[in-house]
Amino acid sequence: MMSLVQVRTLARYNRWQNQSLYTAADGLTDEARKSDRGAFFKSIHGTLCHILFGDQIWLHRFAGTPAPKARSIADSATAITDWVELRAERVRFDQVIIDWAERLDAAWLDGELTWYSGVYNRDVTKPRWLLVTHLFNHQTHHRGQVHAMLTAAGARPEDTDLCFMPGV
């Protein structure tokens, strides 16, 4: 079972890591950020865009926030083409996640969520605590890919160790 402390810590970790990756990516040209590097979502920009899409679709399901611009996973990597716009939306949405985590009630985590899955083309029901865990795991998985792409491009993101996050 997931606790409110975990949710809130992971929301802050998400912001910390996004700040690190976006700052490192700022040092690259737009061409370098959008270069196909062989990742599932091809580029640094595309993968960061997909992470934002995942966050937005899950918070839409969890809290009724607006749906993402992209209408599918396939479109998620190209939904925001402008770097400045993507960066600004990331900063804004990281705060949305933190605010949601701070307002979250422990009883909500104990329930289930039913949503229509575009991947499976049907309704799916799962425990909310599991889906919140998935939200943060999805971010970490794809940020690891971005970290590797940035490092290969000569950029230098910060450390990723949760236990060394400032304030922990």
PDB file of C-alpha atoms in Angstrom:
ATOM      1  CA  MET A   1       0.000   0.000   0.000  1.00  0.00           C
ATOM      2  CA  MET A   2       1.197   3.483  -0.792  1.00  0.00           C
ATOM      3  CA  SER A   3       1.205   6.200   1.879  1.00  0.00           C
ATOM      4  CA  LEU A   4       0.562   9.924   1.564  1.00  0.00           C
ATOM      5  CA  VAL A   5       4.192  10.534   2.570  1.00  0.00           C
ATOM      6  CA  GLN A   6       5.314   8.446  -0.406  1.00  0.00           C
ATOM      7  CA  VAL A   7       2.992  10.234  -2.821  1.00  0.00           C
ATOM      8  CA  ARG A   8       4.114  13.666  -1.643  1.00  0.00           C
ATOM      9  CA  THR A   9       7.796  12.721  -1.659  1.00  0.00           C
ATOM     10  CA  LEU A  10       7.543  11.300  -5.178  1.00  0.00           C
ATOM     11  CA  ALA A  11       5.716  14.421  -6.378  1.00  0.00           C
ATOM     12  CA  ARG A  12       8.621  16.551  -5.118  1.00  0.00           C
ATOM     13  CA  TYR A  13      11.129  14.088  -6.595  1.00  0.00           C
ATOM     14  CA  ASN A  14       9.358  14.386  -9.946  1.00  0.00           C
ATOM     15  CA  ARG A  15       9.790  18.171  -9.930  1.00  0.00           C
ATOM     16  CA  TRP A  16      13.430  17.959  -8.809  1.00  0.00           C
ATOM     17  CA  GLN A  17      14.326  15.493 -11.554  1.00  0.00           C
ATOM     18  CA  ASN A  18      12.428  17.373 -14.243  1.00  0.00           C
ATOM     19  CA  GLN A  19      14.256  20.575 -13.289  1.00  0.00           C
ATOM     20  CA  SER A  20      17.547  18.721 -13.638  1.00  0.00           C
ATOM     21  CA  LEU A  21      16.755  17.217 -17.039  1.00  0.00           C
ATOM     22  CA  TYR A  22      15.257  20.362 -18.526  1.00  0.00           C
ATOM     23  CA  THR A  23      18.195  22.467 -17.286  1.00  0.00           C
ATOM     24  CA  ALA A  24      20.642  20.018 -18.853  1.00  0.00           C
ATOM     25  CA  ALA A  25      18.617  19.962 -22.086  1.00  0.00           C
ATOM     26  CA  ASP A  26      18.598  23.780 -22.186  1.00  0.00           C
ATOM     27  CA  GLY A  27      22.297  23.559 -23.007  1.00  0.00           C
ATOM     28  CA  LEU A  28      21.589  21.680 -26.241  1.00  0.00           C
ATOM     29  CA  THR A  29      20.345  23.071 -29.524  1.00  0.00           C
ATOM     30  CA  ASP A  30      16.773  22.425 -30.551  1.00  0.00           C
ATOM     31  CA  GLU A  31      18.145  20.163 -33.278  1.00  0.00           C
ATOM     32  CA  ALA A  32      20.090  18.122 -30.712  1.00  0.00           C
ATOM     33  CA  ARG A  33      17.027  17.835 -28.440  1.00  0.00           C
ATOM     34  CA  LYS A  34      14.891  16.638 -31.359  1.00  0.00           C
ATOM     35  CA  SER A  35      17.492  14.319 -32.910  1.00  0.00           C
ATOM     36  CA  ASP A  36      16.409  10.669 -33.186  1.00  0.00           C
ATOM     37  CA  ARG A  37      18.537   8.863 -30.622  1.00  0.00           C
ATOM     38  CA  GLY A  38      16.938   5.430 -30.965  1.00  0.00           C
ATOM     39  CA  ALA A  39      14.670   5.696 -27.924  1.00  0.00           C
ATOM     40  CA  PHE A  40      11.046   4.542 -28.055  1.00  0.00           C
ATOM     41  CA  PHE A  41       9.877   8.154 -28.407  1.00  0.00           C
ATOM     42  CA  LYS A  42      12.956   8.856 -30.537  1.00  0.00           C
ATOM     43  CA  SER A  43      14.371  12.068 -29.057  1.00  0.00           C
ATOM     44  CA  ILE A  44      15.007  13.892 -25.812  1.00  0.00           C
ATOM     45  CA  HIS A  45      12.219  16.340 -26.699  1.00  0.00           C
ATOM     46  CA  GLY A  46       9.825  13.567 -27.742  1.00  0.00           C
ATOM     47  CA  THR A  47      10.417  11.539 -24.593  1.00  0.00           C
ATOM     48  CA  LEU A  48       9.992  14.575 -22.336  1.00  0.00           C
ATOM     49  CA  CYS A  49       6.778  15.399 -24.195  1.00  0.00           C
ATOM     50  CA  HIS A  50       5.542  11.823 -23.664  1.00  0.00           C
ATOM     51  CA  ILE A  51       6.299  11.978 -19.924  1.00  0.00           C
ATOM     52  CA  LEU A  52       4.200  15.140 -19.663  1.00  0.00           C
ATOM     53  CA  PHE A  53       1.387  13.422 -21.579  1.00  0.00           C
ATOM     54  CA  GLY A  54       1.447  10.484 -19.147  1.00  0.00           C
ATOM     55  CA  ASP A  55       1.314  12.805 -16.166  1.00  0.00           C
ATOM     56  CA  GLN A  56      -1.542  14.796 -17.667  1.00  0.00           C
ATOM     57  CA  ILE A  57      -3.660  11.786 -18.607  1.00  0.00           C
ATOM     58  CA  TRP A  58      -3.302  10.224 -15.150  1.00  0.00           C
ATOM     59  CA  LEU A  59      -4.068  13.463 -13.288  1.00  0.00           C
ATOM     60  CA  HIS A  60      -7.043  13.901 -15.612  1.00  0.00           C
ATOM     61  CA  ARG A  61      -8.257  10.490 -14.452  1.00  0.00           C
ATOM     62  CA  PHE A  62      -7.352  11.045 -10.795  1.00  0.00           C
ATOM     63  CA  ALA A  63      -8.449  14.645 -10.288  1.00  0.00           C
ATOM     64  CA  GLY A  64     -10.346  15.842 -13.352  1.00  0.00           C
ATOM     65  CA  THR A  65      -7.597  18.176 -14.574  1.00  0.00           C
ATOM     66  CA  PRO A  66      -7.786  19.084 -18.281  1.00  0.00           C
ATOM     67  CA  ALA A  67      -6.933  16.292 -20.709  1.00  0.00           C
ATOM     68  CA  PRO A  68      -3.578  16.513 -22.508  1.00  0.00           C
ATOM     69  CA  LYS A  69      -3.263  18.044 -25.990  1.00  0.00           C
ATOM     70  CA  ALA A  70      -2.262  14.686 -27.474  1.00  0.00           C
ATOM     71  CA  ARG A  71      -5.147  12.292 -28.029  1.00  0.00           C
ATOM     72  CA  SER A  72      -3.051   9.111 -27.985  1.00  0.00           C
ATOM     73  CA  ILE A  73       0.269   7.681 -26.860  1.00  0.00           C
ATOM     74  CA  ALA A  74       1.369   7.685 -30.505  1.00  0.00           C
ATOM     75  CA  ASP A  75       0.778  11.454 -30.708  1.00  0.00           C
ATOM     76  CA  SER A  76       2.279  12.209 -27.301  1.00  0.00           C
ATOM     77  CA  ALA A  77       5.864  12.767 -28.471  1.00  0.00           C
ATOM     78  CA  THR A  78       4.870  15.511 -30.906  1.00  0.00           C
ATOM     79  CA  ALA A  79       2.035  17.239 -29.056  1.00  0.00           C
ATOM     80  CA  ILE A  80       4.183  20.236 -28.057  1.00  0.00           C
ATOM     81  CA  THR A  81       6.834  21.106 -30.617  1.00  0.00           C
ATOM     82  CA  ASP A  82       8.171  24.326 -29.091  1.00  0.00           C
ATOM     83  CA  TRP A  83      10.861  23.838 -26.419  1.00  0.00           C
ATOM     84  CA  VAL A  84       9.953  26.959 -24.431  1.00  0.00           C
ATOM     85  CA  GLU A  85       6.287  25.941 -24.382  1.00  0.00           C
ATOM     86  CA  LEU A  86       7.132  22.362 -23.336  1.00  0.00           C
ATOM     87  CA  ARG A  87       9.420  23.576 -20.549  1.00  0.00           C
ATOM     88  CA  ALA A  88       6.816  26.044 -19.249  1.00  0.00           C
ATOM     89  CA  GLU A  89       4.053  23.412 -19.296  1.00  0.00           C
ATOM     90  CA  ARG A  90       6.339  20.972 -17.444  1.00  0.00           C
ATOM     91  CA  VAL A  91       7.013  23.516 -14.692  1.00  0.00           C
ATOM     92  CA  ARG A  92       3.314  24.352 -14.449  1.00  0.00           C
ATOM     93  CA  PHE A  93       2.222  20.731 -14.358  1.00  0.00           C
ATOM     94  CA  ASP A  94       4.811  19.710 -11.783  1.00  0.00           C
ATOM     95  CA  GLN A  95       3.090  22.175  -9.463  1.00  0.00           C
ATOM     96  CA  VAL A  96      -0.297  20.652 -10.342  1.00  0.00           C
ATOM     97  CA  ILE A  97       1.035  17.235  -9.274  1.00  0.00           C
ATOM     98  CA  ILE A  98       2.446  18.620  -6.018  1.00  0.00           C
ATOM     99  CA  ASP A  99      -0.788  20.460  -5.216  1.00  0.00           C
ATOM    100  CA  TRP A 100      -2.808  17.302  -5.922  1.00  0.00           C
ATOM    101  CA  ALA A 101      -0.496  15.227  -3.713  1.00  0.00           C
ATOM    102  CA  GLU A 102      -0.781  17.743  -0.868  1.00  0.00           C
ATOM    103  CA  ARG A 103      -4.599  17.664  -1.012  1.00  0.00           C
ATOM    104  CA  LEU A 104      -4.841  13.892  -1.404  1.00  0.00           C
ATOM    105  CA  ASP A 105      -6.770  11.943   1.203  1.00  0.00           C
ATOM    106  CA  ALA A 106      -5.447   8.555   2.330  1.00  0.00           C
ATOM    107  CA  ALA A 107      -8.903   6.988   1.921  1.00  0.00           C
ATOM    108  CA  TRP A 108      -8.828   7.897  -1.788  1.00  0.00           C
ATOM    109  CA  LEU A 109      -5.771   5.669  -2.259  1.00  0.00           C
ATOM    110  CA  ASP A 110      -7.713   2.698  -0.844  1.00  0.00           C
ATOM    111  CA  GLY A 111     -10.345   2.806  -3.579  1.00  0.00           C
ATOM    112  CA  GLU A 112     -10.406   1.696  -7.205  1.00  0.00           C
ATOM    113  CA  LEU A 113     -10.464   3.660 -10.431  1.00  0.00           C
ATOM    114  CA  THR A 114     -12.220   2.644 -13.616  1.00  0.00           C
ATOM    115  CA  TRP A 115     -11.182   4.344 -16.855  1.00  0.00           C
ATOM    116  CA  TYR A 116     -11.340   3.679 -20.555  1.00  0.00           C
ATOM    117  CA  SER A 117      -7.956   2.442 -21.772  1.00  0.00           C
ATOM    118  CA  GLY A 118      -7.072   3.464 -25.311  1.00  0.00           C
ATOM    119  CA  VAL A 119      -4.305   0.856 -25.229  1.00  0.00           C
ATOM    120  CA  TYR A 120      -6.731  -2.006 -24.511  1.00  0.00           C
ATOM    121  CA  ASN A 121      -9.839  -0.383 -26.057  1.00  0.00           C
ATOM    122  CA  ARG A 122     -11.959  -1.202 -23.014  1.00  0.00           C
ATOM    123  CA  ASP A 123     -12.752  -0.128 -19.476  1.00  0.00           C
ATOM    124  CA  VAL A 124     -10.164  -1.143 -16.888  1.00  0.00           C
ATOM    125  CA  THR A 125     -10.469  -1.099 -13.086  1.00  0.00           C
ATOM    126  CA  LYS A 126      -7.420  -1.090 -10.802  1.00  0.00           C
ATOM    127  CA  PRO A 127      -6.569  -0.032  -7.236  1.00  0.00           C
ATOM    128  CA  ARG A 128      -5.799   3.682  -7.053  1.00  0.00           C
ATOM    129  CA  TRP A 129      -2.612   3.162  -5.015  1.00  0.00           C
ATOM    130  CA  LEU A 130      -1.307   0.944  -7.826  1.00  0.00           C
ATOM    131  CA  LEU A 131      -2.142   3.558 -10.471  1.00  0.00           C
ATOM    132  CA  VAL A 132      -0.434   6.318  -8.480  1.00  0.00           C
ATOM    133  CA  THR A 133       2.604   4.057  -8.182  1.00  0.00           C
ATOM    134  CA  HIS A 134       2.431   3.586 -11.954  1.00  0.00           C
ATOM    135  CA  LEU A 135       2.314   7.366 -12.513  1.00  0.00           C
ATOM    136  CA  PHE A 136       5.599   7.856 -10.682  1.00  0.00           C
ATOM    137  CA  ASN A 137       7.199   4.689 -12.056  1.00  0.00           C
ATOM    138  CA  HIS A 138       6.344   5.757 -15.627  1.00  0.00           C
ATOM    139  CA  GLN A 139       8.044   9.120 -15.063  1.00  0.00           C
ATOM    140  CA  THR A 140      11.162   7.502 -13.622  1.00  0.00           C
ATOM    141  CA  HIS A 141      11.384   4.934 -16.413  1.00  0.00           C
ATOM    142  CA  HIS A 142      11.304   7.503 -19.193  1.00  0.00           C
ATOM    143  CA  ARG A 143      13.431  10.063 -17.326  1.00  0.00           C
ATOM    144  CA  GLY A 144      16.110   7.369 -17.163  1.00  0.00           C
ATOM    145  CA  GLN A 145      16.003   7.208 -20.953  1.00  0.00           C
ATOM    146  CA  VAL A 146      16.265  10.997 -21.186  1.00  0.00           C
ATOM    147  CA  HIS A 147      19.149  11.018 -18.707  1.00  0.00           C
ATOM    148  CA  ALA A 148      21.031   8.518 -20.886  1.00  0.00           C
ATOM    149  CA  MET A 149      20.320  10.501 -24.066  1.00  0.00           C
ATOM    150  CA  LEU A 150      21.433  13.750 -22.430  1.00  0.00           C
ATOM    151  CA  THR A 151      24.632  12.173 -21.141  1.00  0.00           C
ATOM    152  CA  ALA A 152      25.392  10.748 -24.595  1.00  0.00           C
ATOM    153  CA  ALA A 153      24.833  14.232 -26.052  1.00  0.00           C
ATOM    154  CA  GLY A 154      27.384  15.718 -23.643  1.00  0.00           C
ATOM    155  CA  ALA A 155      24.904  17.311 -21.212  1.00  0.00           C
ATOM    156  CA  ARG A 156      25.222  16.797 -17.486  1.00  0.00           C
ATOM    157  CA  PRO A 157      21.986  16.234 -15.509  1.00  0.00           C
ATOM    158  CA  GLU A 158      22.114  16.102 -11.715  1.00  0.00           C
ATOM    159  CA  ASP A 159      22.213  12.984  -9.591  1.00  0.00           C
ATOM    160  CA  THR A 160      19.015  10.907  -9.636  1.00  0.00           C
ATOM    161  CA  ASP A 161      19.201   9.263  -6.213  1.00  0.00           C
ATOM    162  CA  LEU A 162      15.981   9.799  -4.274  1.00  0.00           C
ATOM    163  CA  CYS A 163      17.807   9.620  -0.955  1.00  0.00           C
ATOM    164  CA  PHE A 164      19.884  12.676  -1.961  1.00  0.00           C
ATOM    165  CA  MET A 165      16.967  14.850  -2.986  1.00  0.00           C
ATOM    166  CA  PRO A 166      17.210  18.204  -1.224  1.00  0.00           C
ATOM    167  CA  GLY A 167      14.928  18.286   1.811  1.00  0.00           C
ATOM    168  CA  VAL A 168      14.853  14.522   2.343  1.00  0.00           C
TER     169      VAL A 168
END
